[in-house]
């Protein structure tokens, strides 16, 4: 297998120029702008448009990231589901501030969201859990997420045991459910030529209800 050289890495670049983003055309509210861009990503058949990188910070101030899937969106915030005892769950327990990032390369766009994270209600978690395929519901019982396991076979054996134990209609595990990031900052990035990208940022105003819009240098 050939190794990519440092020179080859340095030469990897592309010029952006599909679209532009300016203050006169951006929505007045960040949620409306996000929904517009998200719909365009879906229509463009972007691979997993709801995939988002979640960044958290642990007790030793070490940041960590992973990809999760957006499963809920409204004026309250952005929702995903996971094991509360996973690394991200433990880190959010200690520091509830986090950041999300969507990358839609086909459209030369990035959306960044920052804010405080809270757990969704048990009812919301129950409703979403029941909507999942049965295999995934069993998986929530079988996987001790982020813990060390001996082998893949161990995981599969545990899944088979839980399948037999839980049956066709398992209840949601108590350590599995949803989180909601309540945004206080949104950034919309549109690739432009000569690396002079458009970056428009919405920041929650001091009144806590409205948004302030400003442009950032690329």
Backbone as CSV, one residue per row, in Angstrom:
resi,resn,N_x,N_y,N_z,CA_x,CA_y,CA_z,C_x,C_y,C_z
1,UNK,0.839,-1.199,0.000,0.000,0.000,0.000,0.874,1.248,0.000
2,UNK,0.678,2.112,-0.995,1.500,3.303,-1.107,1.095,4.339,-0.061
3,UNK,2.115,4.998,0.485,1.881,6.016,1.496,1.834,7.384,0.846
4,UNK,0.846,8.183,1.227,0.749,9.541,0.710,1.852,10.396,1.311
5,UNK,2.597,11.084,0.457,3.725,11.884,0.928,3.246,13.223,1.473
6,UNK,4.127,13.865,2.238,3.810,15.185,2.769,3.587,16.179,1.637
7,UNK,4.369,16.020,0.561,4.202,16.916,-0.588,2.821,16.746,-1.200
8,UNK,2.395,15.496,-1.353,1.069,15.249,-1.926,-0.028,15.828,-1.037
9,UNK,0.145,15.681,0.269,-0.839,16.256,1.193,-0.893,17.774,1.043
10,UNK,0.277,18.388,0.913,0.337,19.843,0.807,-0.329,20.346,-0.469
11,UNK,-0.354,19.495,-1.501,-0.934,19.905,-2.783,-2.423,19.605,-2.896
12,UNK,-2.986,18.956,-1.876,-4.420,18.649,-1.925,-5.213,19.904,-1.614
13,UNK,-5.924,20.401,-2.600,-6.756,21.585,-2.403,-7.790,21.659,-3.508
14,UNK,-8.853,22.343,-3.233,-9.848,22.616,-4.256,-10.345,24.035,-4.088
15,UNK,-10.810,24.597,-5.158,-11.333,25.958,-5.112,-12.843,25.898,-4.940
16,UNK,-13.348,26.707,-4.011,-14.782,26.746,-3.753,-15.423,27.911,-4.502
17,UNK,-16.648,27.741,-4.920,-17.310,28.837,-5.617,-18.736,28.544,-6.036
18,UNK,-19.367,27.563,-5.387,-20.729,27.210,-5.781,-21.743,28.292,-5.425
19,UNK,-21.525,28.945,-4.283,-22.534,29.887,-3.788,-21.869,30.941,-2.929
20,UNK,-22.674,31.873,-2.448,-22.195,32.899,-1.540,-23.223,33.095,-0.438
21,UNK,-22.796,33.722,0.639,-23.680,33.964,1.773,-23.440,35.379,2.268
22,UNK,-24.452,36.220,2.168,-24.290,37.589,2.667,-25.439,37.972,3.588
23,UNK,-25.245,39.072,4.255,-26.185,39.499,5.288,-27.573,39.827,4.737
24,UNK,-27.656,40.165,3.455,-28.950,40.555,2.895,-29.817,39.352,2.537
25,UNK,-29.210,38.154,2.468,-29.976,36.980,2.071,-30.102,35.929,3.173
26,UNK,-29.380,36.109,4.278,-29.468,35.143,5.368,-30.783,35.351,6.117
27,UNK,-31.339,34.279,6.648,-32.591,34.377,7.407,-32.390,35.211,8.662
28,UNK,-33.470,35.769,9.177,-33.386,36.611,10.370,-33.086,35.803,11.617
29,UNK,-33.455,34.523,11.623,-33.226,33.644,12.766,-32.326,32.480,12.340
30,UNK,-31.375,32.077,13.179,-30.454,31.001,12.791,-31.156,29.666,12.540
31,UNK,-32.208,29.366,13.287,-32.906,28.103,13.079,-33.503,28.038,11.679
32,UNK,-34.087,29.133,11.222,-34.649,29.170,9.875,-33.560,29.007,8.822
33,UNK,-32.418,29.638,9.042,-31.305,29.493,8.097,-30.805,28.057,8.082
34,UNK,-30.702,27.433,9.256,-30.259,26.042,9.309,-31.247,25.130,8.598
35,UNK,-32.525,25.308,8.837,-33.515,24.456,8.190,-33.461,24.595,6.679
36,UNK,-33.230,25.814,6.190,-33.095,26.035,4.751,-31.898,25.266,4.208
37,UNK,-30.746,25.417,4.850,-29.557,24.718,4.377,-29.688,23.203,4.532
38,UNK,-30.309,22.765,5.620,-30.467,21.327,5.822,-31.336,20.732,4.718
39,UNK,-32.433,21.401,4.376,-33.288,20.909,3.303,-32.536,20.848,1.977
40,UNK,-31.690,21.830,1.732,-30.898,21.825,0.502,-29.891,20.677,0.511
41,UNK,-29.335,20.350,1.687,-28.414,19.217,1.787,-29.155,17.909,1.514
42,UNK,-30.370,17.779,2.024,-31.172,16.582,1.766,-31.486,16.470,0.278
43,UNK,-31.907,17.564,-0.326,-32.257,17.550,-1.747,-31.049,17.282,-2.631
44,UNK,-29.857,17.676,-2.157,-28.625,17.425,-2.914,-28.111,16.004,-2.704
45,UNK,-28.842,15.214,-1.887,-28.474,13.825,-1.598,-27.084,13.717,-0.959
46,UNK,-26.791,14.676,-0.072,-25.570,14.597,0.721,-25.624,13.326,1.575
47,UNK,-24.495,12.632,1.686,-24.448,11.420,2.489,-24.685,11.760,3.953
48,UNK,-25.729,11.181,4.528,-26.093,11.413,5.934,-26.046,12.899,6.301
49,UNK,-26.959,13.686,5.760,-26.941,15.135,6.044,-27.147,15.454,7.507
50,UNK,-27.727,14.521,8.274,-27.939,14.770,9.707,-26.777,14.310,10.569
51,UNK,-25.680,13.864,9.951,-24.490,13.509,10.720,-23.802,14.777,11.209
52,UNK,-23.439,14.797,12.483,-22.811,15.983,13.055,-21.714,15.568,14.029
53,UNK,-20.638,16.300,14.011,-19.544,16.053,14.946,-19.866,16.736,16.263
54,UNK,-19.828,15.966,17.334,-20.091,16.482,18.679,-18.772,16.597,19.431
55,UNK,-18.469,17.779,19.943,-17.256,18.009,20.725,-17.627,18.256,22.176
56,UNK,-16.955,17.517,23.068,-17.126,17.697,24.508,-15.752,17.846,25.142
57,UNK,-15.724,18.234,26.404,-14.465,18.421,27.117,-14.522,17.625,28.421
58,UNK,-13.474,16.809,28.648,-13.425,15.974,29.834,-12.861,16.688,31.044
59,UNK,-12.766,15.991,32.167,-12.320,16.608,33.419,-10.880,17.094,33.383
60,UNK,-10.060,16.529,32.510,-8.674,16.982,32.393,-8.525,18.041,31.302
61,UNK,-9.668,18.610,30.879,-9.721,19.650,29.842,-9.237,19.135,28.492
62,UNK,-9.372,17.824,28.290,-9.041,17.228,26.994,-10.310,17.167,26.148
63,UNK,-10.296,17.825,24.971,-11.474,17.754,24.105,-11.542,16.408,23.400
64,UNK,-12.745,15.973,23.079,-12.927,14.756,22.298,-14.102,14.962,21.353
65,UNK,-14.049,14.297,20.208,-15.109,14.432,19.217,-15.571,13.059,18.771
66,UNK,-16.789,13.008,18.267,-17.352,11.812,17.664,-18.524,12.262,16.792
67,UNK,-18.944,11.398,15.877,-20.069,11.725,15.003,-21.340,11.108,15.580
68,UNK,-22.371,11.926,15.721,-23.688,11.468,16.153,-24.700,11.933,15.098
69,UNK,-25.933,11.475,15.219,-26.955,11.814,14.230,-28.021,12.716,14.835
70,UNK,-28.313,13.792,14.146,-29.384,14.694,14.557,-30.715,13.964,14.425
71,UNK,-31.470,13.895,15.525,-32.736,13.172,15.520,-33.915,14.029,15.958
72,UNK,-33.676,15.294,16.238,-34.749,16.195,16.607,-34.283,17.631,16.477
73,UNK,-35.174,18.519,16.046,-34.802,19.922,15.834,-36.049,20.787,15.975
74,UNK,-35.999,21.742,16.886,-37.062,22.729,17.021,-36.493,23.948,17.730
75,UNK,-37.361,24.835,18.158,-36.891,26.071,18.775,-36.142,25.830,20.082
76,UNK,-36.300,24.636,20.666,-35.596,24.328,21.912,-34.148,23.932,21.662
77,UNK,-33.837,23.362,20.497,-32.477,22.968,20.222,-32.364,21.746,19.327
78,UNK,-31.163,21.147,19.326,-30.827,20.010,18.473,-30.660,18.771,19.342
79,UNK,-31.253,17.652,18.920,-31.338,16.453,19.751,-30.624,15.270,19.104
80,UNK,-29.918,14.510,19.921,-29.364,13.210,19.511,-29.539,12.241,20.672
81,UNK,-29.323,10.953,20.406,-29.538,9.917,21.418,-28.292,9.057,21.562
82,UNK,-28.052,8.588,22.795,-26.842,7.815,23.043,-26.933,7.140,24.415
83,UNK,-25.859,6.478,24.777,-25.722,5.874,26.097,-25.216,6.947,27.063
84,UNK,-25.959,7.175,28.138,-25.566,8.208,29.095,-24.248,7.879,29.811
85,UNK,-23.853,6.601,29.802,-22.627,6.189,30.488,-21.430,6.114,29.538
86,UNK,-21.610,6.542,28.289,-20.504,6.589,27.333,-19.540,7.715,27.708
87,UNK,-18.435,7.806,26.995,-17.482,8.874,27.295,-18.131,10.248,27.143
88,UNK,-18.887,10.445,26.064,-19.525,11.751,25.895,-20.539,12.022,26.992
89,UNK,-21.245,10.964,27.431,-22.201,11.147,28.515,-21.528,11.555,29.809
90,UNK,-20.410,10.902,30.115,-19.681,11.238,31.339,-19.111,12.647,31.260
91,UNK,-18.615,13.018,30.083,-18.044,14.358,29.947,-19.119,15.431,30.024
92,UNK,-20.283,15.171,29.449,-21.370,16.137,29.539,-21.901,16.264,30.964
93,UNK,-21.801,15.191,31.721,-22.220,15.249,33.124,-21.344,16.221,33.904
94,UNK,-20.056,16.250,33.569,-19.135,17.143,34.261,-19.091,18.535,33.681
95,UNK,-19.301,18.644,32.386,-19.271,19.946,31.708,-20.348,19.939,30.628
96,UNK,-21.486,20.561,30.869,-22.604,20.463,29.941,-22.504,21.357,28.712
97,UNK,-21.392,22.036,28.529,-21.221,22.866,27.338,-20.577,22.042,26.236
98,UNK,-21.091,22.192,25.008,-20.606,21.376,23.901,-20.749,22.148,22.590
99,UNK,-20.215,21.550,21.529,-20.306,22.141,20.196,-20.641,21.051,19.186
100,UNK,-21.368,21.439,18.147,-21.738,20.552,17.056,-21.243,21.143,15.746
101,UNK,-20.917,20.269,14.784,-20.530,20.763,13.466,-21.091,19.848,12.387
102,UNK,-21.730,20.461,11.390,-22.188,19.765,10.196,-21.257,20.135,9.050
103,UNK,-20.832,19.136,8.265,-20.004,19.394,7.091,-20.703,18.803,5.876
104,UNK,-21.141,19.678,4.991,-21.786,19.261,3.751,-20.861,19.640,2.595
105,UNK,-19.858,18.768,2.371,-18.827,19.069,1.394,-19.352,19.261,-0.011
106,UNK,-20.392,18.511,-0.368,-20.939,18.632,-1.721,-21.476,20.036,-2.003
107,UNK,-21.879,20.723,-0.941,-22.403,22.085,-1.082,-21.406,23.145,-0.613
108,UNK,-20.207,22.681,-0.205,-19.155,23.578,0.273,-19.651,24.404,1.469
109,UNK,-20.292,23.706,2.418,-20.886,24.387,3.566,-20.544,23.706,4.875
110,UNK,-20.440,24.515,5.914,-20.260,24.040,7.283,-21.207,24.841,8.173
111,UNK,-21.809,24.167,9.136,-22.587,24.853,10.171,-22.025,24.435,11.521
112,UNK,-21.727,25.417,12.359,-21.233,25.163,13.713,-22.241,25.697,14.718
113,UNK,-22.455,24.926,15.777,-23.434,25.306,16.799,-22.804,25.094,18.174
114,UNK,-22.950,26.065,19.062,-22.435,25.957,20.422,-23.549,26.237,21.415
115,UNK,-23.449,25.629,22.586,-24.449,25.896,23.606,-24.351,24.938,24.776
116,UNK,-25.360,24.977,25.605,-25.419,24.124,26.780,-26.303,22.916,26.488
117,UNK,-25.923,21.776,27.053,-26.611,20.517,26.776,-27.429,20.090,27.990
118,UNK,-28.625,19.585,27.707,-29.500,19.046,28.742,-30.087,17.730,28.247
119,UNK,-30.518,16.892,29.163,-31.192,15.664,28.769,-32.623,15.982,28.340
120,UNK,-33.115,15.247,27.341,-34.513,15.383,26.959,-35.359,14.640,27.997
121,UNK,-36.658,14.773,27.925,-37.531,14.106,28.887,-37.554,12.599,28.634
122,UNK,-37.943,11.845,29.658,-38.077,10.394,29.500,-39.099,10.054,28.428
123,UNK,-40.147,10.849,28.344,-41.172,10.589,27.327,-40.592,10.725,25.931
124,UNK,-39.804,11.780,25.693,-39.171,11.961,24.385,-38.239,10.795,24.068
125,UNK,-37.453,10.374,25.062,-36.528,9.256,24.838,-37.287,7.963,24.562
126,UNK,-38.379,7.735,25.287,-39.179,6.526,25.072,-39.763,6.493,23.658
127,UNK,-40.295,7.622,23.220,-40.911,7.687,21.892,-39.880,7.394,20.811
128,UNK,-38.702,8.025,20.923,-37.686,7.770,19.894,-37.181,6.337,19.967
129,UNK,-36.969,5.820,21.170,-36.465,4.455,21.323,-37.393,3.459,20.632
130,UNK,-38.688,3.637,20.795,-39.647,2.707,20.186,-39.665,2.812,18.669
131,UNK,-39.199,3.938,18.134,-39.188,4.114,16.676,-37.991,3.439,16.008
132,UNK,-37.031,2.988,16.797,-35.809,2.399,16.239,-36.056,0.954,15.798
133,UNK,-35.252,0.462,14.837,-35.342,-0.953,14.477,-35.064,-1.817,15.710
134,UNK,-35.674,-3.007,15.746,-35.531,-3.874,16.916,-34.066,-4.178,17.214
135,UNK,-33.279,-4.432,16.183,-31.862,-4.744,16.404,-31.125,-3.626,17.109
136,UNK,-31.459,-2.377,16.771,-30.819,-1.237,17.416,-31.283,-1.095,18.862
137,UNK,-32.557,-1.411,19.109,-33.051,-1.354,20.490,-32.354,-2.396,21.364
138,UNK,-32.141,-3.586,20.793,-31.398,-4.616,21.525,-29.960,-4.152,21.750
139,UNK,-29.397,-3.506,20.730,-28.021,-3.031,20.836,-27.811,-2.057,21.969
140,UNK,-28.837,-1.247,22.271,-28.726,-0.299,23.389,-28.559,-1.036,24.710
141,UNK,-29.127,-2.227,24.822,-28.941,-3.048,26.017,-27.592,-3.763,25.999
142,UNK,-27.140,-4.169,24.826,-25.973,-5.049,24.733,-24.637,-4.321,24.812
143,UNK,-24.597,-3.076,24.375,-23.306,-2.390,24.260,-22.987,-1.527,25.477
144,UNK,-21.915,-1.847,26.203,-21.437,-0.969,27.284,-20.585,0.145,26.670
145,UNK,-21.218,1.059,26.003,-20.547,2.006,25.122,-19.350,2.688,25.768
146,UNK,-18.250,2.731,25.033,-16.973,3.355,25.402,-16.148,2.527,26.377
147,UNK,-16.672,1.394,26.848,-15.890,0.535,27.726,-15.063,-0.461,26.907
148,UNK,-13.958,-0.907,27.466,-13.104,-1.894,26.800,-13.807,-3.251,26.807
149,UNK,-13.825,-3.929,25.657,-14.385,-5.278,25.564,-13.330,-6.190,24.944
150,UNK,-13.354,-7.487,25.258,-12.290,-8.393,24.794,-12.241,-8.556,23.284
151,UNK,-13.395,-8.855,22.671,-13.434,-9.147,21.243,-14.779,-8.735,20.661
152,UNK,-14.837,-8.726,19.340,-16.098,-8.520,18.651,-17.083,-9.642,19.002
153,UNK,-16.575,-10.847,19.115,-17.424,-11.989,19.433,-18.119,-11.802,20.776
154,UNK,-17.434,-11.181,21.725,-18.042,-10.914,23.028,-19.266,-10.024,22.882
155,UNK,-19.136,-8.982,22.068,-20.244,-8.068,21.849,-21.416,-8.783,21.187
156,UNK,-21.123,-9.586,20.173,-22.186,-10.284,19.468,-22.881,-11.307,20.366
157,UNK,-22.106,-11.948,21.237,-22.699,-12.914,22.170,-23.618,-12.210,23.160
158,UNK,-23.185,-11.036,23.621,-24.022,-10.263,24.552,-25.303,-9.815,23.864
159,UNK,-25.184,-9.409,22.602,-26.371,-8.996,21.852,-27.362,-10.162,21.737
160,UNK,-26.853,-11.351,21.436,-27.725,-12.529,21.310,-28.405,-12.850,22.648
161,UNK,-27.668,-12.698,23.733,-28.256,-12.933,25.065,-29.360,-11.928,25.355
162,UNK,-29.113,-10.673,25.028,-30.119,-9.652,25.270,-31.329,-9.830,24.359
163,UNK,-31.097,-10.283,23.146,-32.214,-10.540,22.241,-33.160,-11.578,22.839
164,UNK,-32.575,-12.647,23.400,-33.390,-13.687,24.018,-34.080,-13.165,25.272
165,UNK,-33.382,-12.306,26.018,-33.925,-11.808,27.281,-34.999,-10.738,27.062
166,UNK,-34.793,-9.843,26.120,-35.679,-8.696,25.951,-36.902,-9.001,25.105
167,UNK,-36.813,-9.963,24.204,-37.956,-10.301,23.373,-38.203,-9.292,22.264
168,UNK,-39.442,-9.226,21.798,-39.776,-8.431,20.619,-40.118,-6.979,20.934
169,UNK,-40.278,-6.641,22.206,-40.669,-5.275,22.551,-39.944,-4.813,23.812
170,UNK,-38.631,-4.595,23.702,-37.853,-4.216,24.897,-38.172,-2.808,25.374
171,UNK,-38.061,-2.602,26.666,-38.170,-1.269,27.235,-36.853,-0.525,27.038
172,UNK,-36.909,0.790,27.071,-35.688,1.578,26.939,-34.814,1.405,28.175
173,UNK,-33.511,1.127,27.975,-32.611,1.051,29.137,-32.560,2.402,29.853
174,UNK,-32.439,2.373,31.155,-32.414,3.615,31.932,-31.191,4.467,31.614
175,UNK,-30.110,3.838,31.133,-28.876,4.573,30.847,-28.772,4.997,29.380
176,UNK,-29.897,5.003,28.685,-29.891,5.363,27.266,-30.995,6.382,27.022
177,UNK,-30.665,7.454,26.297,-31.679,8.463,26.024,-31.122,9.634,25.248
178,UNK,-31.858,10.724,25.260,-31.510,11.852,24.413,-30.873,13.016,25.131
179,UNK,-30.122,13.778,24.341,-29.566,15.056,24.784,-30.052,16.138,23.828
180,UNK,-30.170,17.339,24.368,-30.524,18.497,23.547,-29.504,19.597,23.773
181,UNK,-28.891,20.067,22.687,-28.018,21.229,22.778,-28.870,22.467,22.536
182,UNK,-28.880,23.355,23.520,-29.627,24.615,23.437,-28.666,25.678,22.915
183,UNK,-28.810,26.109,21.667,-27.794,26.975,21.066,-27.755,28.387,21.647
184,UNK,-26.540,28.887,21.789,-26.368,30.313,22.051,-25.463,30.946,20.996
185,UNK,-25.000,30.114,20.057,-24.156,30.619,18.976,-24.268,29.680,17.775
186,UNK,-24.487,30.257,16.594,-24.503,29.518,15.331,-23.529,30.183,14.363
187,UNK,-22.827,29.393,13.591,-22.008,29.950,12.520,-22.301,29.213,11.219
188,UNK,-22.500,29.993,10.146,-22.750,29.446,8.820,-21.576,29.806,7.919
189,UNK,-20.950,28.768,7.363,-19.733,28.925,6.557,-20.025,28.481,5.132
190,UNK,-19.752,29.361,4.188,-19.915,29.032,2.766,-18.578,29.203,2.077
191,UNK,-18.092,28.143,1.430,-16.807,28.220,0.743,-16.838,29.219,-0.400
192,UNK,-15.747,29.996,-0.534,-15.610,30.973,-1.612,-14.222,30.858,-2.212
193,UNK,-14.022,31.489,-3.340,-12.733,31.412,-4.022,-11.647,32.146,-3.248
194,UNK,-10.396,31.780,-3.511,-9.213,32.391,-2.893,-9.230,32.287,-1.374
195,UNK,-9.947,31.320,-0.850,-10.085,31.108,0.593,-10.705,32.296,1.317
196,UNK,-11.417,33.141,0.579,-12.125,34.271,1.196,-13.560,33.835,1.486
197,UNK,-13.682,32.858,2.364,-14.964,32.241,2.638,-15.906,33.198,3.375
198,UNK,-17.201,32.947,3.222,-18.205,33.696,3.965,-18.467,33.005,5.295
199,UNK,-18.397,33.772,6.382,-18.693,33.268,7.721,-19.635,34.247,8.412
200,UNK,-20.883,33.825,8.583,-21.856,34.647,9.288,-22.211,33.969,10.594
201,UNK,-22.185,34.744,11.658,-22.381,34.192,12.998,-23.571,34.859,13.681
202,UNK,-24.421,34.029,14.274,-25.504,34.502,15.129,-25.114,34.226,16.572
203,UNK,-25.182,35.242,17.415,-24.893,35.075,18.834,-26.104,35.537,19.640
204,UNK,-26.443,34.760,20.670,-27.593,35.101,21.496,-27.385,36.464,22.141
205,UNK,-28.351,37.359,21.977,-28.256,38.709,22.531,-28.409,38.669,24.050
206,UNK,-27.961,39.719,24.738,-28.063,39.751,26.203,-29.482,39.572,26.729
207,UNK,-30.498,39.934,25.940,-31.876,39.781,26.417,-32.311,38.314,26.455
208,UNK,-31.505,37.425,25.831,-31.804,36.006,25.865,-32.838,35.557,24.865
209,UNK,-33.442,36.489,24.123,-34.502,36.126,23.174,-34.107,36.372,21.725
210,UNK,-33.439,37.471,21.461,-33.092,37.825,20.089,-31.666,37.378,19.751
211,UNK,-31.284,37.587,18.475,-29.964,37.187,18.001,-29.236,38.375,17.393
212,UNK,-27.930,38.409,17.600,-27.076,39.418,16.970,-26.312,38.749,15.835
213,UNK,-26.272,39.386,14.676,-25.613,38.832,13.495,-24.359,39.626,13.178
214,UNK,-23.261,38.915,12.926,-22.037,39.585,12.510,-21.232,38.670,11.593
215,UNK,-20.315,39.269,10.849,-19.468,38.544,9.904,-18.097,38.320,10.525
216,UNK,-17.531,37.138,10.283,-16.191,36.807,10.745,-15.245,36.719,9.561
217,UNK,-14.000,37.122,9.766,-12.988,36.948,8.725,-12.729,35.466,8.523
218,UNK,-12.480,35.039,7.286,-12.282,33.607,7.016,-10.954,33.099,7.563
